[in-house]
Short mmCIF file of C-alpha atoms and ligand atoms in Angstrom, two decimals:
data_model
loop_
_atom_site.label_atom_id
_atom_site.label_comp_id
_atom_site.label_asym_id
_atom_site.label_seq_id
_atom_site.Cartn_x
_atom_site.Cartn_y
_atom_site.Cartn_z
CA MET A 1 0.47 -0.28 0.17
CA ASP A 2 1.44 3.50 -0.76
CA GLY A 3 4.24 1.85 -1.85
CA ARG A 4 5.38 0.19 0.87
CA LEU A 5 5.22 -3.38 2.23
CA THR A 6 2.34 -3.12 4.82
CA PRO A 7 1.61 -6.02 7.41
CA GLY A 8 -2.37 -6.57 7.21
CA SER A 9 -4.05 -4.84 10.44
CA GLY A 10 -5.99 -8.01 10.72
CA GLY A 11 -2.82 -10.28 11.13
CA THR A 12 -2.15 -12.99 8.93
CA PHE A 13 -4.35 -15.83 7.28
CA GLU A 14 -3.00 -19.33 5.70
CA THR A 15 -2.98 -19.89 2.01
CA LEU A 16 -3.15 -23.91 1.17
CA ASP A 17 -1.60 -26.25 -1.48
CA PRO A 18 -5.21 -27.35 -3.11
CA ALA A 19 -2.99 -30.66 -4.30
CA THR A 20 -2.14 -31.50 -0.60
CA GLU A 21 -4.17 -29.40 2.08
CA GLU A 22 -0.18 -28.56 3.24
CA VAL A 23 -0.52 -24.78 4.94
CA LEU A 24 2.38 -22.86 2.35
CA GLY A 25 2.38 -20.56 4.70
CA VAL A 26 0.53 -17.06 5.61
CA ALA A 27 -0.49 -13.89 3.86
CA ALA A 28 -1.12 -10.32 5.28
CA ASP A 29 -4.92 -10.08 6.53
CA GLY A 30 -6.06 -6.63 5.25
CA THR A 31 -9.26 -5.00 7.03
CA ALA A 32 -11.63 -2.06 6.65
CA ASP A 33 -9.15 0.05 7.67
CA ASP A 34 -6.26 -1.19 5.24
CA MET A 35 -8.56 -0.74 2.15
CA ASP A 36 -9.45 2.72 3.50
CA GLN A 37 -5.79 3.80 3.36
CA ALA A 38 -5.10 2.23 0.02
CA ILE A 39 -8.33 4.14 -1.37
CA ALA A 40 -6.63 6.91 -0.16
CA ALA A 41 -3.09 6.30 -1.67
CA ALA A 42 -4.84 5.75 -4.84
CA ARG A 43 -6.78 8.39 -5.01
CA ARG A 44 -3.70 10.99 -4.03
CA ALA A 45 -1.37 9.26 -6.43
CA PHE A 46 -4.25 10.23 -9.05
CA ASP A 47 -5.04 13.39 -8.10
CA SER A 48 -1.64 14.65 -7.18
CA GLY A 49 1.25 13.00 -9.45
CA THR A 50 2.17 13.08 -13.26
CA TRP A 51 1.49 9.32 -13.43
CA SER A 52 -2.06 10.40 -15.25
CA VAL A 53 -0.56 12.43 -17.82
CA ASP A 54 2.54 10.64 -18.67
CA VAL A 55 2.63 7.85 -21.03
CA ALA A 56 6.06 7.45 -21.82
CA PHE A 57 6.72 7.10 -18.34
CA ARG A 58 3.70 4.87 -17.73
CA ALA A 59 5.39 2.86 -20.52
CA ARG A 60 8.56 2.10 -19.40
CA CYS A 61 7.34 0.90 -15.89
CA LEU A 62 4.94 -1.14 -17.54
CA ARG A 63 8.03 -3.12 -19.31
CA GLN A 64 10.04 -2.66 -16.40
CA LEU A 65 7.12 -4.64 -13.96
CA ARG A 66 7.19 -7.27 -16.75
CA ASP A 67 10.71 -7.68 -17.00
CA GLY A 68 10.69 -7.90 -12.90
CA LEU A 69 8.03 -10.59 -13.25
CA ARG A 70 10.51 -12.46 -16.06
CA ARG A 71 12.98 -12.29 -13.49
CA HIS A 72 11.16 -13.91 -10.86
CA ALA A 73 9.71 -16.72 -13.49
CA ASP A 74 10.78 -19.59 -11.85
CA GLU A 75 9.80 -18.56 -8.12
CA LEU A 76 6.40 -17.23 -9.72
CA ARG A 77 6.05 -20.85 -11.62
CA GLU A 78 6.33 -22.98 -8.40
CA LEU A 79 4.04 -20.76 -6.02
CA THR A 80 1.26 -20.67 -8.93
CA ILE A 81 1.46 -24.76 -9.35
CA LYS A 82 1.45 -25.01 -5.39
CA GLU A 83 -1.11 -21.81 -4.46
CA VAL A 84 -3.33 -22.71 -7.40
CA GLY A 85 -2.94 -26.28 -8.16
CA ALA A 86 -1.94 -25.19 -11.65
CA PRO A 87 -1.06 -27.96 -13.83
CA ARG A 88 2.58 -27.12 -14.89
CA PHE A 89 2.28 -27.06 -18.45
CA LEU A 90 -0.40 -24.14 -18.34
CA THR A 91 2.26 -21.72 -16.66
CA TYR A 92 3.94 -21.65 -19.60
CA GLY A 93 1.13 -20.07 -20.87
CA ALA A 94 -2.54 -18.01 -19.76
CA GLN A 95 -1.55 -19.23 -16.16
CA LEU A 96 1.66 -17.24 -16.11
CA ASP A 97 4.51 -16.38 -19.06
CA GLY A 98 1.19 -15.29 -21.32
CA PRO A 99 -0.21 -12.48 -19.04
CA VAL A 100 3.22 -11.18 -17.80
CA GLY A 101 4.18 -11.18 -21.74
CA ASP A 102 0.98 -9.60 -22.51
CA LEU A 103 2.55 -6.44 -20.45
CA GLY A 104 4.53 -5.05 -22.99
CA TRP A 105 1.54 -5.32 -25.57
CA PHE A 106 -0.23 -2.85 -23.02
CA ALA A 107 2.83 -0.67 -22.63
CA ASP A 108 3.49 -0.41 -26.90
CA LEU A 109 -0.58 0.10 -27.34
CA ALA A 110 -0.36 3.04 -24.75
CA GLU A 111 2.75 4.68 -26.77
CA SER A 112 0.72 4.13 -29.98
CA TYR A 113 -2.92 4.90 -29.10
CA GLU A 114 -4.31 8.31 -30.55
CA TRP A 115 -4.98 10.14 -27.31
CA SER A 116 -6.23 13.20 -29.28
CA THR A 117 -8.27 13.19 -32.41
CA GLY A 118 -9.12 16.47 -33.99
CA LEU A 119 -12.85 16.54 -35.69
CA GLY A 120 -11.83 19.98 -37.48
CA ARG A 121 -13.58 23.16 -37.35
CA ALA A 122 -17.63 23.11 -37.29
CA GLU A 123 -20.46 26.11 -36.63
CA PRO A 124 -22.40 24.44 -34.11
CA MET A 125 -25.84 27.14 -34.02
CA GLY A 126 -23.47 29.15 -35.84
CA ILE A 127 -20.59 29.38 -33.76
CA PRO A 128 -17.41 29.00 -35.47
CA SER A 129 -15.45 26.54 -33.09
CA GLU A 130 -12.25 24.02 -33.61
CA ARG A 131 -13.37 20.49 -31.98
CA ARG A 132 -11.32 17.76 -30.56
CA VAL A 133 -12.11 14.49 -28.56
CA VAL A 134 -9.33 13.38 -26.03
CA ARG A 135 -9.11 10.25 -24.00
CA GLU A 136 -8.47 10.21 -20.29
CA PRO A 137 -7.70 7.81 -17.64
CA VAL A 138 -11.15 6.86 -15.56
CA GLY A 139 -9.20 7.65 -12.38
CA VAL A 140 -9.23 5.15 -9.39
CA VAL A 141 -9.84 1.45 -10.50
CA GLY A 142 -11.14 -0.87 -7.81
CA ALA A 143 -9.79 -4.51 -9.16
CA ILE A 144 -11.70 -7.59 -7.65
CA THR A 145 -10.38 -10.83 -8.76
CA PRO A 146 -10.92 -14.63 -8.36
CA TRP A 147 -8.46 -17.58 -7.94
CA ASN A 148 -8.54 -19.84 -10.69
CA PHE A 149 -6.22 -17.48 -12.96
CA PRO A 150 -4.87 -15.06 -10.78
CA HIS A 151 -1.65 -13.87 -12.69
CA GLN A 152 -3.54 -13.77 -15.68
CA ILE A 153 -6.92 -11.92 -14.37
CA ASN A 154 -4.94 -9.85 -12.19
CA LEU A 155 -2.73 -8.80 -15.12
CA ALA A 156 -5.23 -8.21 -17.24
CA LYS A 157 -6.85 -5.26 -14.98
CA LEU A 158 -3.15 -3.80 -13.85
CA GLY A 159 -1.86 -3.89 -17.70
CA PRO A 160 -4.70 -2.03 -19.27
CA ALA A 161 -5.38 0.49 -16.04
CA LEU A 162 -2.33 1.75 -15.62
CA ALA A 163 -1.33 1.98 -19.36
CA ALA A 164 -4.42 4.22 -19.93
CA GLY A 165 -3.12 6.16 -16.29
CA ASN A 166 -5.52 5.08 -13.80
CA THR A 167 -4.09 4.02 -10.23
CA VAL A 168 -5.80 0.54 -8.91
CA VAL A 169 -6.51 -1.01 -5.79
CA LEU A 170 -6.36 -4.51 -6.56
CA LYS A 171 -8.69 -6.53 -3.85
CA PRO A 172 -7.39 -10.71 -5.12
CA ALA A 173 -9.51 -14.00 -3.62
CA PRO A 174 -8.59 -15.09 -0.91
CA ASP A 175 -7.68 -18.62 -1.72
CA THR A 176 -4.42 -16.87 -4.07
CA PRO A 177 -3.30 -14.20 -2.07
CA TRP A 178 0.22 -14.99 -2.21
CA CYS A 179 0.43 -14.67 -6.04
CA ALA A 180 -0.98 -11.42 -5.75
CA SER A 181 1.56 -10.41 -2.61
CA VAL A 182 4.63 -11.42 -5.08
CA LEU A 183 2.86 -8.87 -7.66
CA GLY A 184 2.74 -6.07 -5.16
CA THR A 185 6.38 -6.77 -3.53
CA ILE A 186 7.97 -6.40 -7.50
CA ILE A 187 5.81 -3.71 -7.74
CA ALA A 188 7.00 -1.75 -4.68
CA GLU A 189 10.70 -3.08 -4.34
CA GLU A 190 11.84 -3.74 -8.81
CA THR A 191 9.91 -1.30 -10.70
CA ASP A 192 9.82 3.18 -10.45
CA ILE A 193 5.80 2.68 -10.92
CA PRO A 194 5.12 5.69 -8.11
CA ALA A 195 3.88 5.15 -4.26
CA GLY A 196 -0.08 4.54 -4.18
CA VAL A 197 -0.51 3.71 -8.23
CA VAL A 198 -0.79 0.13 -7.59
CA ASN A 199 -2.09 -1.06 -4.13
CA VAL A 200 -2.68 -4.71 -3.39
CA VAL A 201 -4.62 -5.42 -0.57
CA THR A 202 -4.75 -9.27 0.40
CA SER A 203 -7.61 -10.71 3.06
CA SER A 204 -9.78 -13.25 4.23
CA ASP A 205 -12.78 -11.49 4.10
CA HIS A 206 -14.79 -11.23 0.71
CA ALA A 207 -16.35 -8.16 2.54
CA LEU A 208 -13.37 -5.86 1.49
CA GLY A 209 -14.60 -6.37 -2.36
CA ALA A 210 -17.59 -4.80 -1.37
CA ARG A 211 -15.98 -1.80 0.09
CA LEU A 212 -14.46 -0.76 -3.62
CA THR A 213 -17.61 -1.00 -4.94
CA GLU A 214 -18.80 1.64 -2.49
CA ASP A 215 -16.53 3.97 -1.75
CA PRO A 216 -17.46 7.27 -3.62
CA ARG A 217 -12.98 7.80 -4.09
CA VAL A 218 -13.35 4.97 -6.72
CA ASP A 219 -14.56 5.62 -10.23
CA LEU A 220 -14.23 2.30 -11.55
CA VAL A 221 -14.83 -1.42 -10.74
CA SER A 222 -13.14 -4.02 -12.48
CA PHE A 223 -14.86 -6.97 -11.24
CA THR A 224 -13.84 -10.70 -12.21
CA GLY A 225 -15.79 -13.33 -10.79
CA SER A 226 -18.80 -15.51 -10.10
CA THR A 227 -22.31 -13.81 -11.47
CA ALA A 228 -24.01 -13.83 -8.34
CA THR A 229 -20.93 -11.77 -6.46
CA GLY A 230 -20.95 -9.43 -10.03
CA ARG A 231 -24.80 -8.90 -9.73
CA ASN A 232 -24.12 -7.81 -5.89
CA VAL A 233 -21.27 -5.39 -7.39
CA MET A 234 -23.78 -3.83 -9.72
CA VAL A 235 -26.12 -3.19 -7.49
CA SER A 236 -23.69 -1.81 -4.77
CA ALA A 237 -21.90 0.56 -7.86
CA ALA A 238 -25.14 1.82 -8.49
CA GLN A 239 -25.27 3.99 -5.53
CA THR A 240 -22.26 6.06 -6.35
CA LEU A 241 -23.28 5.41 -10.08
CA LYS A 242 -19.58 4.35 -10.38
CA ARG A 243 -18.61 2.41 -13.98
CA VAL A 244 -18.40 -1.15 -14.03
CA PHE A 245 -16.93 -3.87 -15.97
CA LEU A 246 -17.72 -7.44 -15.39
CA GLU A 247 -16.31 -10.64 -16.33
CA LEU A 248 -18.46 -13.59 -14.90
CA GLY A 249 -19.44 -16.76 -15.41
CA GLY A 250 -20.19 -19.26 -18.38
CA LYS A 251 -21.71 -22.25 -19.31
CA SER A 252 -20.50 -22.58 -23.26
CA ALA A 253 -21.62 -24.70 -25.93
CA PHE A 254 -19.18 -27.04 -27.74
CA ILE A 255 -21.09 -27.66 -30.88
CA VAL A 256 -20.00 -30.85 -33.16
CA LEU A 257 -21.42 -31.10 -36.44
CA ASP A 258 -22.19 -34.10 -38.36
CA ASP A 259 -19.80 -33.94 -40.71
CA ALA A 260 -17.25 -33.39 -38.19
CA ASP A 261 -14.35 -35.88 -36.96
CA LEU A 262 -15.94 -37.28 -33.91
CA ARG A 263 -13.50 -38.82 -32.56
CA ALA A 264 -10.95 -35.27 -32.78
CA ALA A 265 -13.97 -33.04 -31.84
CA CYS A 266 -15.06 -35.11 -28.61
CA SER A 267 -11.58 -35.92 -27.46
CA TYR A 268 -10.56 -32.04 -28.04
CA ALA A 269 -13.98 -31.61 -25.59
CA ALA A 270 -12.65 -33.78 -23.26
CA PHE A 271 -9.64 -32.16 -23.11
CA ASN A 272 -10.70 -28.60 -22.74
CA VAL A 273 -13.10 -29.57 -20.16
CA ALA A 274 -10.81 -30.96 -17.91
CA THR A 275 -7.87 -28.69 -18.06
CA HIS A 276 -7.15 -26.87 -14.92
CA ALA A 277 -10.22 -29.16 -13.53
CA GLY A 278 -12.48 -27.16 -15.57
CA GLN A 279 -12.15 -23.87 -13.60
CA GLY A 280 -12.28 -21.64 -16.37
CA CYS A 281 -14.78 -19.33 -16.91
CA ALA A 282 -14.64 -19.97 -20.68
CA ILE A 283 -14.06 -23.73 -20.60
CA THR A 284 -16.59 -25.38 -22.90
CA THR A 285 -18.95 -27.40 -20.28
CA ARG A 286 -21.84 -28.37 -22.69
CA LEU A 287 -21.19 -30.89 -25.17
CA LEU A 288 -23.96 -30.93 -28.14
CA VAL A 289 -23.70 -33.73 -30.85
CA PRO A 290 -26.00 -35.20 -33.51
CA ARG A 291 -28.67 -37.39 -32.10
CA ALA A 292 -27.43 -40.16 -34.06
CA ALA A 293 -23.94 -39.93 -32.77
CA TYR A 294 -24.72 -39.37 -28.98
CA ASP A 295 -23.32 -42.99 -28.09
CA GLN A 296 -20.61 -43.26 -29.90
CA ALA A 297 -19.83 -39.62 -28.68
CA VAL A 298 -20.36 -40.79 -25.02
CA GLU A 299 -18.21 -43.56 -25.34
CA ILE A 300 -15.16 -41.58 -27.23
CA THR A 301 -15.34 -38.67 -24.97
CA ALA A 302 -15.72 -40.68 -21.65
CA LYS A 303 -12.47 -42.93 -22.95
CA SER A 304 -10.83 -39.30 -23.24
CA LEU A 305 -11.75 -38.35 -19.91
CA ARG A 306 -10.84 -41.74 -18.05
CA ARG A 307 -7.45 -41.44 -19.87
CA ILE A 308 -6.62 -38.04 -18.99
CA GLY A 309 -7.89 -38.39 -15.20
CA VAL A 310 -6.20 -36.44 -12.25
CA GLY A 311 -2.70 -35.68 -11.63
CA ASP A 312 -0.18 -34.06 -9.37
CA PRO A 313 -0.32 -30.14 -11.06
CA ASN A 314 4.03 -30.30 -10.53
CA ASP A 315 4.10 -33.14 -13.39
CA ASP A 316 4.42 -31.64 -16.86
CA LYS A 317 1.96 -34.27 -18.04
CA THR A 318 -0.92 -33.20 -15.73
CA LEU A 319 -3.85 -31.59 -17.40
CA CYS A 320 -6.49 -31.73 -14.71
CA GLY A 321 -5.18 -31.33 -11.17
CA PRO A 322 -7.14 -30.66 -7.95
CA VAL A 323 -9.82 -28.08 -7.57
CA ILE A 324 -9.46 -24.73 -5.47
CA SER A 325 -10.88 -25.86 -2.16
CA ALA A 326 -12.74 -27.72 -0.16
CA ARG A 327 -15.75 -25.41 -0.71
CA GLN A 328 -15.36 -25.62 -4.62
CA ARG A 329 -14.82 -29.66 -4.43
CA ASP A 330 -17.86 -29.64 -2.20
CA ARG A 331 -19.90 -27.30 -4.38
CA VAL A 332 -18.78 -29.52 -7.72
CA GLU A 333 -19.89 -32.54 -5.62
CA SER A 334 -23.53 -30.94 -5.08
CA TYR A 335 -23.87 -30.58 -8.82
CA LEU A 336 -22.96 -33.91 -9.18
CA GLU A 337 -25.84 -35.25 -6.82
CA LEU A 338 -28.20 -33.10 -8.30
CA ALA A 339 -27.34 -34.49 -11.82
CA LEU A 340 -28.33 -38.03 -10.28
CA LYS A 341 -31.75 -36.40 -9.07
CA GLU A 342 -32.60 -34.80 -12.59
CA GLY A 343 -31.99 -38.13 -14.19
CA GLY A 344 -28.55 -37.85 -15.41
CA SER A 345 -26.05 -40.37 -15.17
CA PHE A 346 -21.95 -40.68 -15.19
CA ALA A 347 -20.41 -42.45 -18.16
CA CYS A 348 -17.22 -41.76 -16.63
CA GLY A 349 -16.04 -40.39 -13.41
CA GLY A 350 -18.47 -39.06 -10.76
CA GLY A 351 -16.81 -38.08 -7.68
CA ARG A 352 -13.76 -38.06 -5.84
CA PRO A 353 -10.80 -40.23 -7.51
CA ALA A 354 -10.35 -43.44 -4.96
CA ASP A 355 -6.37 -42.95 -5.09
CA ARG A 356 -6.34 -39.35 -3.29
CA ASP A 357 -6.95 -38.64 0.75
CA ARG A 358 -5.62 -35.48 0.93
CA GLY A 359 -6.47 -32.22 -1.27
CA PHE A 360 -9.31 -31.37 -2.98
CA TRP A 361 -10.37 -33.59 -6.08
CA ILE A 362 -12.99 -34.49 -8.60
CA GLU A 363 -12.46 -37.00 -11.59
CA PRO A 364 -12.66 -35.98 -15.26
CA THR A 365 -17.19 -36.62 -15.44
CA LEU A 366 -19.27 -37.02 -18.34
CA ILE A 367 -23.29 -36.28 -17.50
CA THR A 368 -25.34 -38.24 -19.36
CA GLY A 369 -29.26 -38.74 -20.07
CA LEU A 370 -30.06 -34.91 -19.23
CA THR A 371 -31.38 -31.98 -21.27
CA ASN A 372 -30.83 -28.43 -21.28
CA GLU A 373 -33.36 -27.77 -19.39
CA SER A 374 -31.41 -29.26 -16.14
CA ARG A 375 -30.02 -27.16 -13.64
CA ALA A 376 -26.86 -29.28 -13.96
CA ALA A 377 -27.11 -28.53 -17.98
CA ARG A 378 -27.78 -24.70 -16.86
CA GLU A 379 -25.62 -23.66 -14.15
CA GLU A 380 -22.22 -22.89 -13.66
CA ILE A 381 -20.37 -26.18 -12.19
CA PHE A 382 -16.70 -24.94 -12.37
CA GLY A 383 -15.45 -28.50 -12.31
CA PRO A 384 -13.97 -30.85 -14.29
CA VAL A 385 -17.64 -31.91 -15.70
CA LEU A 386 -19.08 -31.88 -18.87
CA VAL A 387 -22.83 -32.56 -20.03
CA ILE A 388 -23.08 -34.52 -23.12
CA LEU A 389 -26.95 -33.32 -25.00
CA PRO A 390 -27.84 -34.85 -28.37
CA TYR A 391 -29.48 -32.32 -30.72
CA ASP A 392 -31.37 -32.80 -34.16
CA GLY A 393 -29.99 -30.47 -37.14
CA ASP A 394 -27.96 -27.02 -36.96
CA ASP A 395 -31.06 -24.97 -35.78
CA ASP A 396 -31.48 -26.97 -32.77
CA ALA A 397 -28.09 -27.27 -32.07
CA VAL A 398 -27.86 -23.34 -32.27
CA ARG A 399 -30.89 -23.29 -30.34
CA ILE A 400 -29.85 -25.34 -27.11
CA ALA A 401 -26.25 -23.39 -27.57
CA ASN A 402 -28.26 -19.96 -26.50
CA ASP A 403 -30.51 -21.17 -24.44
CA SER A 404 -28.39 -20.16 -21.65
CA PRO A 405 -28.49 -17.31 -19.09
CA TYR A 406 -24.98 -17.11 -19.82
CA GLY A 407 -22.72 -16.11 -23.24
CA LEU A 408 -19.43 -16.21 -22.78
CA SER A 409 -17.95 -18.46 -25.44
CA GLY A 410 -18.59 -21.75 -27.14
CA ALA A 411 -17.05 -24.06 -30.01
CA VAL A 412 -18.12 -25.37 -33.56
CA HIS A 413 -16.28 -28.20 -34.69
CA GLY A 414 -17.26 -29.45 -38.76
CA GLY A 415 -16.18 -30.50 -42.05
CA ASP A 416 -17.34 -27.90 -44.26
CA LEU A 417 -15.87 -24.60 -42.72
CA GLU A 418 -18.34 -22.24 -44.35
CA ARG A 419 -21.07 -24.26 -42.79
CA ALA A 420 -19.20 -24.36 -38.90
CA ARG A 421 -18.51 -20.39 -39.41
CA GLY A 422 -22.21 -19.79 -40.23
CA VAL A 423 -23.26 -21.91 -37.08
CA ALA A 424 -20.33 -20.05 -35.00
CA ALA A 425 -21.88 -16.52 -36.41
CA ARG A 426 -25.22 -17.75 -35.02
CA LEU A 427 -23.95 -17.93 -31.23
CA ARG A 428 -24.90 -15.08 -28.76
CA THR A 429 -21.34 -15.17 -26.89
CA GLY A 430 -18.33 -12.85 -26.80
CA THR A 431 -15.64 -15.69 -28.22
CA VAL A 432 -16.35 -18.54 -30.41
CA SER A 433 -13.60 -20.90 -31.58
CA VAL A 434 -13.96 -22.76 -35.33
CA ASN A 435 -11.87 -26.26 -35.45
CA GLY A 436 -10.02 -25.65 -32.54
CA GLY A 437 -9.05 -21.84 -33.21
CA VAL A 438 -7.71 -20.14 -30.04
CA TRP A 439 -8.66 -16.58 -29.51
CA TYR A 440 -6.88 -16.25 -26.28
CA ALA A 441 -4.24 -13.25 -27.09
CA ALA A 442 -3.60 -9.56 -25.31
CA ASP A 443 -4.88 -8.27 -28.84
CA VAL A 444 -8.40 -10.21 -28.70
CA PRO A 445 -11.03 -8.67 -26.48
CA PHE A 446 -12.79 -11.21 -24.32
CA GLY A 447 -15.66 -11.19 -22.56
CA GLY A 448 -19.48 -12.13 -22.46
CA TYR A 449 -22.68 -11.78 -23.97
CA LYS A 450 -25.88 -11.58 -21.73
CA GLN A 451 -25.14 -13.00 -18.06
CA SER A 452 -21.66 -13.08 -18.46
CA GLY A 453 -20.77 -9.69 -18.48
CA VAL A 454 -20.55 -6.17 -19.02
CA GLY A 455 -17.80 -4.92 -21.31
CA ARG A 456 -14.76 -6.22 -22.29
CA GLU A 457 -11.10 -7.12 -21.36
CA MET A 458 -7.97 -7.36 -23.45
CA GLY A 459 -7.22 -5.91 -27.22
CA VAL A 460 -8.04 -2.18 -27.82
CA ALA A 461 -11.64 -2.53 -26.27
CA GLY A 462 -10.52 -3.93 -23.16
CA PHE A 463 -7.84 -0.98 -22.93
CA GLU A 464 -10.72 1.76 -23.50
CA GLU A 465 -12.80 0.43 -20.66
CA TYR A 466 -10.23 2.32 -18.71
CA LEU A 467 -10.78 5.59 -20.69
CA GLU A 468 -13.03 8.43 -20.31
CA THR A 469 -13.75 10.83 -23.24
CA LYS A 470 -13.62 14.21 -23.39
CA SER A 471 -14.88 16.69 -26.20
CA ILE A 472 -13.37 20.35 -26.42
CA ALA A 473 -14.38 22.85 -28.45
CA GLU A 474 -12.35 26.18 -29.05
CA GLY A 475 -13.98 28.92 -30.29
CA ILE A 476 -12.60 30.57 -33.40
CA SER A 477 -12.69 34.47 -33.55
P1 NAD B 501 -16.18 -14.85 -6.53
O1 NAD B 501 -17.68 -14.26 -7.42
O2 NAD B 501 -16.80 -15.64 -5.49
O3 NAD B 501 -15.36 -13.77 -6.29
C1 NAD B 501 -14.81 -13.04 -6.95
C2 NAD B 501 -13.96 -12.15 -6.43
O4 NAD B 501 -15.18 -11.36 -5.38
C3 NAD B 501 -13.26 -12.51 -4.83
O5 NAD B 501 -11.81 -11.91 -4.62
C4 NAD B 501 -14.04 -12.28 -3.55
O6 NAD B 501 -13.58 -11.80 -2.72
C5 NAD B 501 -14.78 -10.53 -4.14
N1 NAD B 501 -15.96 -10.73 -3.60
C6 NAD B 501 -16.88 -11.72 -3.26
N2 NAD B 501 -17.77 -10.91 -2.59
C7 NAD B 501 -17.65 -9.80 -2.78
C8 NAD B 501 -18.87 -8.78 -3.03
N3 NAD B 501 -19.84 -8.76 -2.71
N4 NAD B 501 -18.46 -7.57 -3.40
C9 NAD B 501 -17.00 -7.37 -4.29
N5 NAD B 501 -16.22 -8.47 -4.00
C10 NAD B 501 -16.81 -9.71 -3.72
O7 NAD B 501 -16.08 -15.45 -7.71
P2 NAD B 501 -14.47 -16.82 -7.56
O8 NAD B 501 -15.41 -18.35 -6.64
O9 NAD B 501 -13.69 -16.14 -6.76
O10 NAD B 501 -14.37 -17.40 -8.91
C11 NAD B 501 -14.83 -18.27 -9.53
C12 NAD B 501 -16.13 -17.29 -10.63
O11 NAD B 501 -14.98 -16.51 -11.43
C13 NAD B 501 -16.98 -18.69 -11.60
O12 NAD B 501 -18.10 -18.05 -11.91
C14 NAD B 501 -16.10 -18.28 -13.00
O13 NAD B 501 -16.69 -18.24 -14.16
C15 NAD B 501 -15.73 -16.67 -12.86
N6 NAD B 501 -14.82 -16.33 -13.77
C16 NAD B 501 -14.90 -15.50 -14.74
C17 NAD B 501 -13.84 -14.90 -15.91
C18 NAD B 501 -14.60 -14.10 -17.08
O14 NAD B 501 -13.58 -13.75 -17.54
N7 NAD B 501 -15.58 -14.01 -17.07
C19 NAD B 501 -12.46 -15.50 -15.26
C20 NAD B 501 -12.55 -16.03 -14.33
C21 NAD B 501 -13.37 -16.89 -13.41
#
């Protein structure tokens, strides 16, 4: 906070390794008082410093941060595997190296961005005027993040928010405080980012996030988390009419068209849902297959999921590690019970793996026999759980895919590219993958339609979420 490493006034709280339940150590337990000071520091740094107007300095600081994080990559990698339970292979991509590199993209964007656009002369109401539009930072950003991809989500907020000239108070999830503490430490000790520009408040108390949404000194809340919490954030932020940017949950569909390579498509769907134990908002968790191919698709997908199994996140070959906590495991298990009550059955998985007595584990699971009306097919489970649903024709596939309160992502696999593109175009979602294409990158806007979110993260659109627009007209005599 305010450029210093500060003990939490609530003492400390423990952070665990979800694969073993081993206590890794403790993190600072921030309180409402700490949050108050952090917001005050961010406000001061925005209102009194030159941070908000010095683009070249900000770009330099962002590159310094990227380089600092890269210097600590080995230590961060081990920490991420331990604290998040993230499979090692993912740390070479979206769990660590990807988002660290993306800071450079935001630095480049800040330097090349058209901060001021001339609109030329006009005579509105007969008064000669020279007009221009300038873009300015919004002010103090409250960033609230979840535990599933902590570096990716923390940096996808810090990168554009800082590049745009804002100051930030980051409140990470209580499950992954160390990922954020190390980030704060590197900022404080190894970059020229001025005091107060970034404040990280770790806490065991979820309610500290709510303080960011209520406080009138915060101009924008950038939230990633569940749709239920996102709704609370929006309600609370309405009291001070602050801007909200929400990245929420999903229940994305993976459509296998009848001319697709069924084996390749179903194996890919299994790989997708098992990755990081299904703890990704954009993971495809409903597999839609032609009715005639249903039984064969069940067989292929279940076989793939069984083969994937669960594994030690330390191991290079592991795809599906633990889920983050006992609470999350219980939540997934309650959905598995619900699926059975709703008339579903398990083609594979369905509970905890027999060979793991420590840690929080769920076997990769395929649920059959449900319709899209069941709660297990509609609600976000956030575990390695795939629901397979039959459809009759492309229109029906599109109807089922779109019959969801969510609209985050989706996938279409087909032999005829034009036809697959046509189906993808009809999906009401913020991202779509066609035939295995990967949209995740710094320059690609990411976000949700419907109850999956408001606004976009990443890309130029994501950067502009953190900007205000000011129009200036000068009278010409
Ligand atoms: P969560 O909503 O429980 O918590 C997210 C963050 O909000 C945490 O830091 C938490 O402490 C804080 N929080 C809790 N109550 C709050 C309140 N009333 N006001 C303000 N902040 C509050 O989510 P989670 O369990 O940490 O993460 C899993 C969820 O995140 C899933 O639903 C997943 O889909 C979603 N997610 C979405 C994206 C996306 O980009 N769309 C990315 C990752 C995760």
